[in-house]
Protein backbone atom coordinates (compact mmCIF):
# COMPACT_ATOMS: atom_id res chain seq x y z
CA UNK A 1 0.00 0.00 0.00
CA UNK A 2 1.28 3.46 -0.84
CA UNK A 3 0.53 6.87 0.59
CA UNK A 4 1.79 10.01 -1.13
CA UNK A 5 3.48 12.71 0.94
CA UNK A 6 4.00 15.80 -1.22
CA UNK A 7 4.76 13.68 -4.28
CA UNK A 8 6.90 11.14 -2.43
CA UNK A 9 5.37 7.64 -2.39
CA UNK A 10 5.63 6.05 1.05
CA UNK A 11 5.44 2.27 1.34
CA UNK A 12 3.12 1.21 4.20
CA UNK A 13 1.98 -2.11 5.57
CA UNK A 14 -1.12 -2.42 7.75
CA UNK A 15 -1.66 -5.56 9.85
CA UNK A 16 -4.86 -5.86 11.87
CA UNK A 17 -5.27 -8.11 14.92
CA UNK A 18 -7.46 -11.17 14.73
CA UNK A 19 -10.86 -10.12 15.96
CA UNK A 20 -14.48 -10.16 14.83
CA UNK A 21 -14.96 -8.51 11.45
CA UNK A 22 -15.70 -4.81 11.65
CA UNK A 23 -14.29 -4.49 15.16
CA UNK A 24 -12.54 -1.28 16.11
CA UNK A 25 -9.12 -1.27 17.69
CA UNK A 26 -6.15 0.99 18.41
CA UNK A 27 -3.39 1.36 15.84
CA UNK A 28 0.36 1.73 16.33
CA UNK A 29 2.52 3.40 13.68
CA UNK A 30 5.96 1.77 13.58
CA UNK A 31 9.03 3.52 12.12
CA UNK A 32 12.36 1.79 11.33
CA UNK A 33 15.82 3.27 11.94
CA UNK A 34 18.62 4.89 9.89
CA UNK A 35 19.28 2.62 6.84
CA UNK A 36 16.49 0.32 8.04
CA UNK A 37 13.15 -0.74 6.57
CA UNK A 38 9.83 -2.30 7.55
CA UNK A 39 10.85 -5.91 6.90
CA UNK A 40 13.74 -5.99 9.37
CA UNK A 41 13.44 -8.83 11.87
CA UNK A 42 12.88 -6.59 14.90
CA UNK A 43 10.38 -4.35 13.11
CA UNK A 44 8.29 -7.33 11.91
CA UNK A 45 8.39 -8.85 15.41
CA UNK A 46 7.22 -5.60 16.98
CA UNK A 47 4.37 -5.25 14.48
CA UNK A 48 3.26 -8.75 15.49
CA UNK A 49 3.53 -7.86 19.19
CA UNK A 50 1.14 -4.94 18.70
CA UNK A 51 -1.26 -7.27 16.85
CA UNK A 52 -1.11 -9.82 19.67
CA UNK A 53 -2.03 -7.04 22.09
CA UNK A 54 -5.17 -6.37 20.02
CA UNK A 55 -3.69 -3.33 18.26
CA UNK A 56 -3.32 -2.87 14.50
CA UNK A 57 0.19 -2.01 13.29
CA UNK A 58 1.11 0.32 10.45
CA UNK A 59 4.72 -0.11 9.38
CA UNK A 60 6.19 2.69 7.28
CA UNK A 61 9.25 2.91 5.05
CA UNK A 62 10.50 6.46 5.47
CA UNK A 63 11.94 8.83 2.82
CA UNK A 64 14.97 7.27 1.11
CA UNK A 65 14.51 3.90 2.81
CA UNK A 66 12.97 0.51 1.96
CA UNK A 67 10.27 0.60 -0.71
CA UNK A 68 9.57 4.33 -0.42
CA UNK A 69 10.64 7.07 -2.81
CA UNK A 70 13.54 9.43 -2.16
CA UNK A 71 17.30 9.01 -2.10
CA UNK A 72 19.01 7.82 1.07
CA UNK A 73 21.66 10.52 0.71
CA UNK A 74 19.03 13.25 0.66
CA UNK A 75 17.08 12.13 3.71
CA UNK A 76 16.87 14.42 6.72
CA UNK A 77 14.98 14.41 10.00
CA UNK A 78 12.68 17.13 8.61
CA UNK A 79 11.71 14.86 5.70
CA UNK A 80 11.09 11.99 8.11
CA UNK A 81 9.04 14.25 10.35
CA UNK A 82 6.87 15.36 7.44
CA UNK A 83 6.41 11.70 6.52
CA UNK A 84 5.39 10.93 10.10
CA UNK A 85 2.83 13.75 10.18
CA UNK A 86 1.33 12.53 6.89
CA UNK A 87 1.10 8.94 8.14
CA UNK A 88 -0.45 10.05 11.44
CA UNK A 89 -3.13 12.03 9.62
CA UNK A 90 -3.82 9.07 7.32
CA UNK A 91 -4.11 6.69 10.28
CA UNK A 92 -6.44 9.05 12.16
CA UNK A 93 -8.84 8.86 9.24
CA UNK A 94 -9.13 5.06 9.20
CA UNK A 95 -12.64 4.19 10.34
CA UNK A 96 -11.66 1.22 12.52
CA UNK A 97 -9.07 3.11 14.57
CA UNK A 98 -9.92 4.06 18.16
CA UNK A 99 -6.63 5.33 19.62
CA UNK A 100 -3.36 6.13 17.89
CA UNK A 101 0.04 5.01 19.23
CA UNK A 102 3.41 5.98 17.83
CA UNK A 103 6.50 3.77 17.93
CA UNK A 104 9.88 3.71 16.25
CA UNK A 105 13.32 2.19 16.53
CA UNK A 106 16.51 4.25 16.85
CA UNK A 107 16.29 7.17 14.40
CA UNK A 108 12.66 6.12 13.96
CA UNK A 109 12.30 6.35 17.75
CA UNK A 110 13.69 9.88 17.66
CA UNK A 111 11.25 10.71 14.85
CA UNK A 112 8.38 9.27 16.92
CA UNK A 113 9.44 11.41 19.92
CA UNK A 114 9.48 14.58 17.79
CA UNK A 115 6.20 13.81 16.03
CA UNK A 116 4.49 12.95 19.34
CA UNK A 117 5.44 16.41 20.60
CA UNK A 118 3.80 18.00 17.55
CA UNK A 119 0.74 15.76 17.66
CA UNK A 120 0.49 15.39 21.43
CA UNK A 121 -3.28 15.81 21.32
CA UNK A 122 -3.82 12.81 19.00
CA UNK A 123 -1.15 10.35 20.19
CA UNK A 124 -2.46 8.20 23.06
CA UNK A 125 0.93 6.62 23.79
CA UNK A 126 4.53 6.77 22.63
CA UNK A 127 6.88 3.76 22.39
CA UNK A 128 10.46 4.81 21.52
CA UNK A 129 12.69 1.73 21.10
CA UNK A 130 16.41 2.39 21.62
CA UNK A 131 15.72 5.96 20.47
CA UNK A 132 18.71 7.70 18.87
CA UNK A 133 17.89 11.04 20.44
CA UNK A 134 21.56 11.94 20.83
CA UNK A 135 21.77 12.59 17.05
CA UNK A 136 20.91 16.34 17.23
CA UNK A 137 23.21 17.10 20.19
CA UNK A 138 26.06 15.11 18.66
CA UNK A 139 25.54 16.85 15.30
CA UNK A 140 26.06 20.17 17.12
CA UNK A 141 29.18 18.79 18.83
CA UNK A 142 30.61 17.44 15.57
CA UNK A 143 30.01 13.72 15.97
CA UNK A 144 28.08 11.53 13.57
CA UNK A 145 28.13 7.74 13.30
CA UNK A 146 31.00 7.77 15.77
CA UNK A 147 33.10 10.00 13.49
CA UNK A 148 34.28 13.56 14.21
CA UNK A 149 33.75 16.53 11.91
CA UNK A 150 33.87 20.31 12.20
CA UNK A 151 30.27 21.26 13.10
CA UNK A 152 30.77 24.72 11.57
CA UNK A 153 32.16 23.47 8.25
CA UNK A 154 29.95 20.67 7.03
CA UNK A 155 30.83 19.08 3.67
CA UNK A 156 28.18 18.84 0.94
CA UNK A 157 28.47 15.06 1.10
CA UNK A 158 29.85 13.22 4.14
CA UNK A 159 32.90 10.98 3.72
CA UNK A 160 32.00 7.31 3.18
CA UNK A 161 32.11 6.36 6.86
CA UNK A 162 29.64 3.59 7.53
CA UNK A 163 27.35 4.57 4.66
CA UNK A 164 28.10 6.40 1.43
CA UNK A 165 26.37 9.41 -0.04
CA UNK A 166 24.76 11.01 3.01
CA UNK A 167 24.55 14.73 2.31
CA UNK A 168 25.68 17.38 4.75
CA UNK A 169 22.15 18.72 4.93
CA UNK A 170 21.35 15.73 7.15
CA UNK A 171 23.66 17.25 9.77
CA UNK A 172 22.53 20.85 9.20
CA UNK A 173 18.93 19.77 9.85
CA UNK A 174 19.83 17.67 12.90
CA UNK A 175 21.72 20.61 14.43
CA UNK A 176 18.48 22.62 14.62
CA UNK A 177 16.52 20.02 16.60
CA UNK A 178 16.21 20.25 20.40
CA UNK A 179 14.88 16.99 21.74
CA UNK A 180 14.48 18.00 25.39
CA UNK A 181 12.00 20.65 24.28
CA UNK A 182 10.05 18.01 22.34
CA UNK A 183 10.08 15.65 25.32
CA UNK A 184 8.57 18.37 27.52
CA UNK A 185 5.69 18.85 25.07
CA UNK A 186 4.41 15.26 25.32
CA UNK A 187 2.47 14.43 28.48
CA UNK A 188 0.97 11.07 27.48
CA UNK A 189 2.23 7.65 28.59
CA UNK A 190 5.61 6.52 27.26
CA UNK A 191 7.31 3.12 27.13
CA UNK A 192 11.05 3.13 26.39
CA UNK A 193 12.84 -0.16 25.70
CA UNK A 194 16.63 -0.33 25.29
CA UNK A 195 19.33 -3.04 25.22
CA UNK A 196 22.01 -2.49 27.84
CA UNK A 197 24.85 -3.51 25.47
CA UNK A 198 23.78 -1.17 22.66
CA UNK A 199 26.98 -0.07 20.87
CA UNK A 200 25.21 2.45 18.60
CA UNK A 201 23.00 4.39 21.02
CA UNK A 202 24.23 4.56 24.64
CA UNK A 203 21.67 3.17 27.09
CA UNK A 204 22.17 6.30 29.21
CA UNK A 205 19.96 8.18 26.72
CA UNK A 206 17.05 5.86 27.45
CA UNK A 207 17.52 6.41 31.19
CA UNK A 208 17.65 10.18 30.70
CA UNK A 209 14.58 10.26 28.44
CA UNK A 210 12.61 8.18 30.96
CA UNK A 211 13.48 10.76 33.63
CA UNK A 212 12.49 13.71 31.45
CA UNK A 213 9.12 12.39 30.23
CA UNK A 214 6.15 13.13 32.47
CA UNK A 215 4.84 9.56 32.47
CA UNK A 216 7.44 7.05 31.31
CA UNK A 217 8.18 3.41 31.95
CA UNK A 218 11.68 2.14 31.13
CA UNK A 219 12.48 -1.47 30.29
CA UNK A 220 16.20 -2.26 29.98
CA UNK A 221 17.17 -5.55 28.37
CA UNK A 222 20.39 -6.92 29.94
CA UNK A 223 22.95 -8.15 27.42
CA UNK A 224 21.05 -6.97 24.38
CA UNK A 225 22.23 -4.98 21.37
CA UNK A 226 20.88 -2.11 19.26
CA UNK A 227 18.68 -4.41 17.15
CA UNK A 228 17.94 -6.96 19.91
CA UNK A 229 20.05 -9.81 18.51
CA UNK A 230 19.77 -11.82 21.75
CA UNK A 231 16.48 -11.06 23.50
CA UNK A 232 13.98 -9.79 20.94
CA UNK A 233 11.35 -11.85 22.76
CA UNK A 234 11.83 -9.71 25.88
CA UNK A 235 11.38 -6.54 23.83
CA UNK A 236 8.16 -7.74 22.22
CA UNK A 237 6.86 -9.02 25.56
CA UNK A 238 7.48 -5.62 27.20
CA UNK A 239 5.58 -3.86 24.41
CA UNK A 240 2.73 -6.38 24.52
CA UNK A 241 2.30 -6.14 28.30
CA UNK A 242 2.39 -2.34 28.25
CA UNK A 243 -0.14 -2.16 25.40
CA UNK A 244 -2.53 -4.55 27.16
CA UNK A 245 -2.42 -2.28 30.22
CA UNK A 246 -3.67 0.72 28.22
CA UNK A 247 -7.27 1.81 28.71
CA UNK A 248 -9.37 1.15 25.61
CA UNK A 249 -11.67 3.75 24.11
CA UNK A 250 -15.32 2.82 24.45
CA UNK A 251 -16.83 1.08 21.43
CA UNK A 252 -13.73 -1.01 20.77
C1 LIG B 1 24.55 8.14 14.77
C2 LIG B 1 24.29 7.14 15.67
C3 LIG B 1 23.15 6.32 15.48
C4 LIG B 1 23.70 8.34 13.69
C5 LIG B 1 22.59 7.53 13.50
C6 LIG B 1 22.32 6.53 14.40
C7 LIG B 1 23.31 9.37 11.63
C8 LIG B 1 21.09 5.78 14.16
C9 LIG B 1 21.03 4.50 14.15
C10 LIG B 1 19.77 3.83 13.77
O1 LIG B 1 18.76 4.49 13.42
O2 LIG B 1 19.74 2.61 13.84
O3 LIG B 1 25.63 8.97 14.91
O4 LIG B 1 24.00 9.31 12.81
XYZ file of C-alpha atoms and ligand atoms in Angstrom:
266
model
C 0.000 0.000 0.000
C 1.284 3.457 -0.841
C 0.527 6.866 0.593
C 1.785 10.013 -1.128
C 3.476 12.707 0.941
C 4.001 15.801 -1.222
C 4.763 13.685 -4.278
C 6.897 11.138 -2.428
C 5.373 7.643 -2.387
C 5.630 6.054 1.048
C 5.439 2.267 1.338
C 3.116 1.214 4.196
C 1.979 -2.113 5.568
C -1.119 -2.423 7.747
C -1.660 -5.556 9.852
C -4.856 -5.858 11.873
C -5.273 -8.109 14.917
C -7.457 -11.173 14.734
C -10.865 -10.120 15.956
C -14.483 -10.161 14.834
C -14.956 -8.505 11.446
C -15.698 -4.815 11.648
C -14.290 -4.485 15.163
C -12.545 -1.283 16.107
C -9.116 -1.270 17.695
C -6.151 0.987 18.406
C -3.387 1.358 15.835
C 0.364 1.733 16.333
C 2.518 3.403 13.679
C 5.965 1.767 13.580
C 9.032 3.522 12.120
C 12.360 1.789 11.327
C 15.819 3.268 11.944
C 18.616 4.895 9.894
C 19.282 2.620 6.839
C 16.488 0.319 8.039
C 13.147 -0.744 6.567
C 9.834 -2.302 7.548
C 10.849 -5.914 6.898
C 13.737 -5.991 9.367
C 13.440 -8.826 11.872
C 12.881 -6.594 14.896
C 10.375 -4.352 13.111
C 8.294 -7.327 11.908
C 8.390 -8.850 15.414
C 7.223 -5.595 16.975
C 4.365 -5.250 14.478
C 3.257 -8.747 15.486
C 3.535 -7.860 19.192
C 1.136 -4.941 18.697
C -1.259 -7.265 16.852
C -1.106 -9.821 19.669
C -2.027 -7.036 22.091
C -5.171 -6.367 20.025
C -3.690 -3.335 18.261
C -3.319 -2.871 14.504
C 0.187 -2.011 13.290
C 1.108 0.321 10.455
C 4.722 -0.109 9.382
C 6.186 2.694 7.276
C 9.253 2.908 5.055
C 10.496 6.465 5.474
C 11.936 8.832 2.823
C 14.970 7.274 1.111
C 14.509 3.904 2.807
C 12.965 0.512 1.965
C 10.269 0.595 -0.705
C 9.573 4.333 -0.421
C 10.643 7.069 -2.808
C 13.542 9.429 -2.159
C 17.301 9.014 -2.098
C 19.006 7.822 1.072
C 21.664 10.518 0.706
C 19.034 13.249 0.655
C 17.080 12.129 3.706
C 16.874 14.419 6.717
C 14.976 14.411 9.997
C 12.683 17.127 8.605
C 11.708 14.864 5.697
C 11.094 11.989 8.108
C 9.038 14.254 10.349
C 6.866 15.364 7.441
C 6.409 11.695 6.516
C 5.387 10.928 10.101
C 2.828 13.755 10.178
C 1.329 12.528 6.892
C 1.104 8.936 8.142
C -0.446 10.055 11.445
C -3.133 12.034 9.618
C -3.818 9.072 7.319
C -4.115 6.692 10.285
C -6.436 9.053 12.158
C -8.838 8.863 9.239
C -9.126 5.056 9.200
C -12.642 4.192 10.344
C -11.656 1.221 12.521
C -9.074 3.111 14.570
C -9.921 4.057 18.160
C -6.625 5.331 19.619
C -3.363 6.126 17.893
C 0.040 5.009 19.226
C 3.411 5.980 17.827
C 6.505 3.766 17.927
C 9.879 3.715 16.250
C 13.316 2.186 16.534
C 16.508 4.249 16.853
C 16.295 7.173 14.404
C 12.662 6.115 13.965
C 12.304 6.347 17.747
C 13.691 9.880 17.656
C 11.249 10.709 14.845
C 8.385 9.273 16.916
C 9.444 11.411 19.916
C 9.483 14.583 17.792
C 6.197 13.806 16.032
C 4.487 12.950 19.341
C 5.436 16.413 20.601
C 3.804 18.004 17.547
C 0.737 15.757 17.663
C 0.490 15.390 21.434
C -3.282 15.808 21.320
C -3.817 12.813 19.005
C -1.151 10.351 20.188
C -2.458 8.196 23.059
C 0.925 6.616 23.794
C 4.535 6.767 22.633
C 6.884 3.765 22.395
C 10.464 4.814 21.518
C 12.686 1.732 21.100
C 16.410 2.393 21.618
C 15.716 5.959 20.469
C 18.713 7.697 18.865
C 17.895 11.036 20.442
C 21.565 11.937 20.830
C 21.773 12.591 17.053
C 20.909 16.340 17.231
C 23.212 17.098 20.188
C 26.059 15.111 18.655
C 25.540 16.852 15.296
C 26.058 20.171 17.116
C 29.182 18.793 18.827
C 30.613 17.439 15.570
C 30.008 13.719 15.966
C 28.079 11.527 13.573
C 28.127 7.742 13.296
C 31.000 7.772 15.772
C 33.105 10.005 13.488
C 34.280 13.557 14.212
C 33.750 16.525 11.908
C 33.868 20.306 12.203
C 30.273 21.260 13.105
C 30.766 24.716 11.569
C 32.163 23.469 8.254
C 29.953 20.675 7.031
C 30.826 19.083 3.675
C 28.179 18.843 0.938
C 28.471 15.055 1.098
C 29.848 13.225 4.135
C 32.896 10.983 3.722
C 32.002 7.310 3.184
C 32.111 6.361 6.859
C 29.642 3.589 7.528
C 27.351 4.574 4.656
C 28.105 6.405 1.428
C 26.371 9.411 -0.036
C 24.755 11.008 3.009
C 24.552 14.734 2.307
C 25.683 17.375 4.752
C 22.148 18.718 4.927
C 21.351 15.734 7.152
C 23.665 17.246 9.772
C 22.529 20.853 9.204
C 18.933 19.766 9.855
C 19.832 17.668 12.905
C 21.719 20.609 14.426
C 18.476 22.621 14.619
C 16.519 20.015 16.602
C 16.211 20.247 20.402
C 14.884 16.987 21.738
C 14.480 18.004 25.395
C 11.996 20.648 24.283
C 10.047 18.010 22.343
C 10.082 15.654 25.320
C 8.567 18.370 27.515
C 5.687 18.850 25.068
C 4.408 15.264 25.316
C 2.470 14.434 28.479
C 0.974 11.070 27.478
C 2.227 7.647 28.591
C 5.611 6.523 27.259
C 7.311 3.118 27.130
C 11.050 3.130 26.394
C 12.839 -0.163 25.700
C 16.627 -0.329 25.286
C 19.325 -3.041 25.223
C 22.014 -2.492 27.842
C 24.849 -3.509 25.473
C 23.779 -1.171 22.658
C 26.980 -0.072 20.875
C 25.206 2.449 18.597
C 22.998 4.390 21.023
C 24.230 4.564 24.639
C 21.669 3.175 27.086
C 22.168 6.301 29.212
C 19.964 8.178 26.724
C 17.051 5.858 27.451
C 17.523 6.406 31.190
C 17.646 10.180 30.702
C 14.575 10.256 28.441
C 12.609 8.180 30.964
C 13.478 10.760 33.629
C 12.492 13.705 31.449
C 9.123 12.389 30.228
C 6.154 13.126 32.474
C 4.836 9.564 32.468
C 7.435 7.046 31.314
C 8.177 3.408 31.954
C 11.684 2.144 31.130
C 12.482 -1.469 30.295
C 16.199 -2.256 29.978
C 17.169 -5.555 28.371
C 20.388 -6.922 29.939
C 22.950 -8.147 27.420
C 21.053 -6.968 24.383
C 22.230 -4.976 21.368
C 20.875 -2.112 19.262
C 18.681 -4.408 17.151
C 17.941 -6.955 19.913
C 20.047 -9.809 18.513
C 19.766 -11.822 21.748
C 16.476 -11.056 23.495
C 13.984 -9.788 20.937
C 11.349 -11.851 22.757
C 11.835 -9.710 25.882
C 11.380 -6.539 23.834
C 8.164 -7.738 22.215
C 6.861 -9.017 25.565
C 7.477 -5.616 27.201
C 5.581 -3.864 24.408
C 2.731 -6.377 24.520
C 2.297 -6.137 28.302
C 2.391 -2.339 28.250
C -0.136 -2.161 25.399
C -2.527 -4.552 27.155
C -2.422 -2.277 30.220
C -3.670 0.716 28.221
C -7.271 1.807 28.707
C -9.367 1.151 25.611
C -11.670 3.747 24.106
C -15.318 2.816 24.451
C -16.825 1.081 21.430
C -13.735 -1.011 20.771
C 24.553 8.145 14.774
C 24.285 7.136 15.669
C 23.147 6.317 15.480
C 23.700 8.335 13.691
C 22.594 7.533 13.504
C 22.316 6.532 14.403
C 23.312 9.373 11.633
C 21.091 5.784 14.156
C 21.028 4.502 14.150
C 19.765 3.828 13.765
O 18.762 4.487 13.419
O 19.735 2.607 13.842
O 25.629 8.970 14.914
O 24.001 9.311 12.812
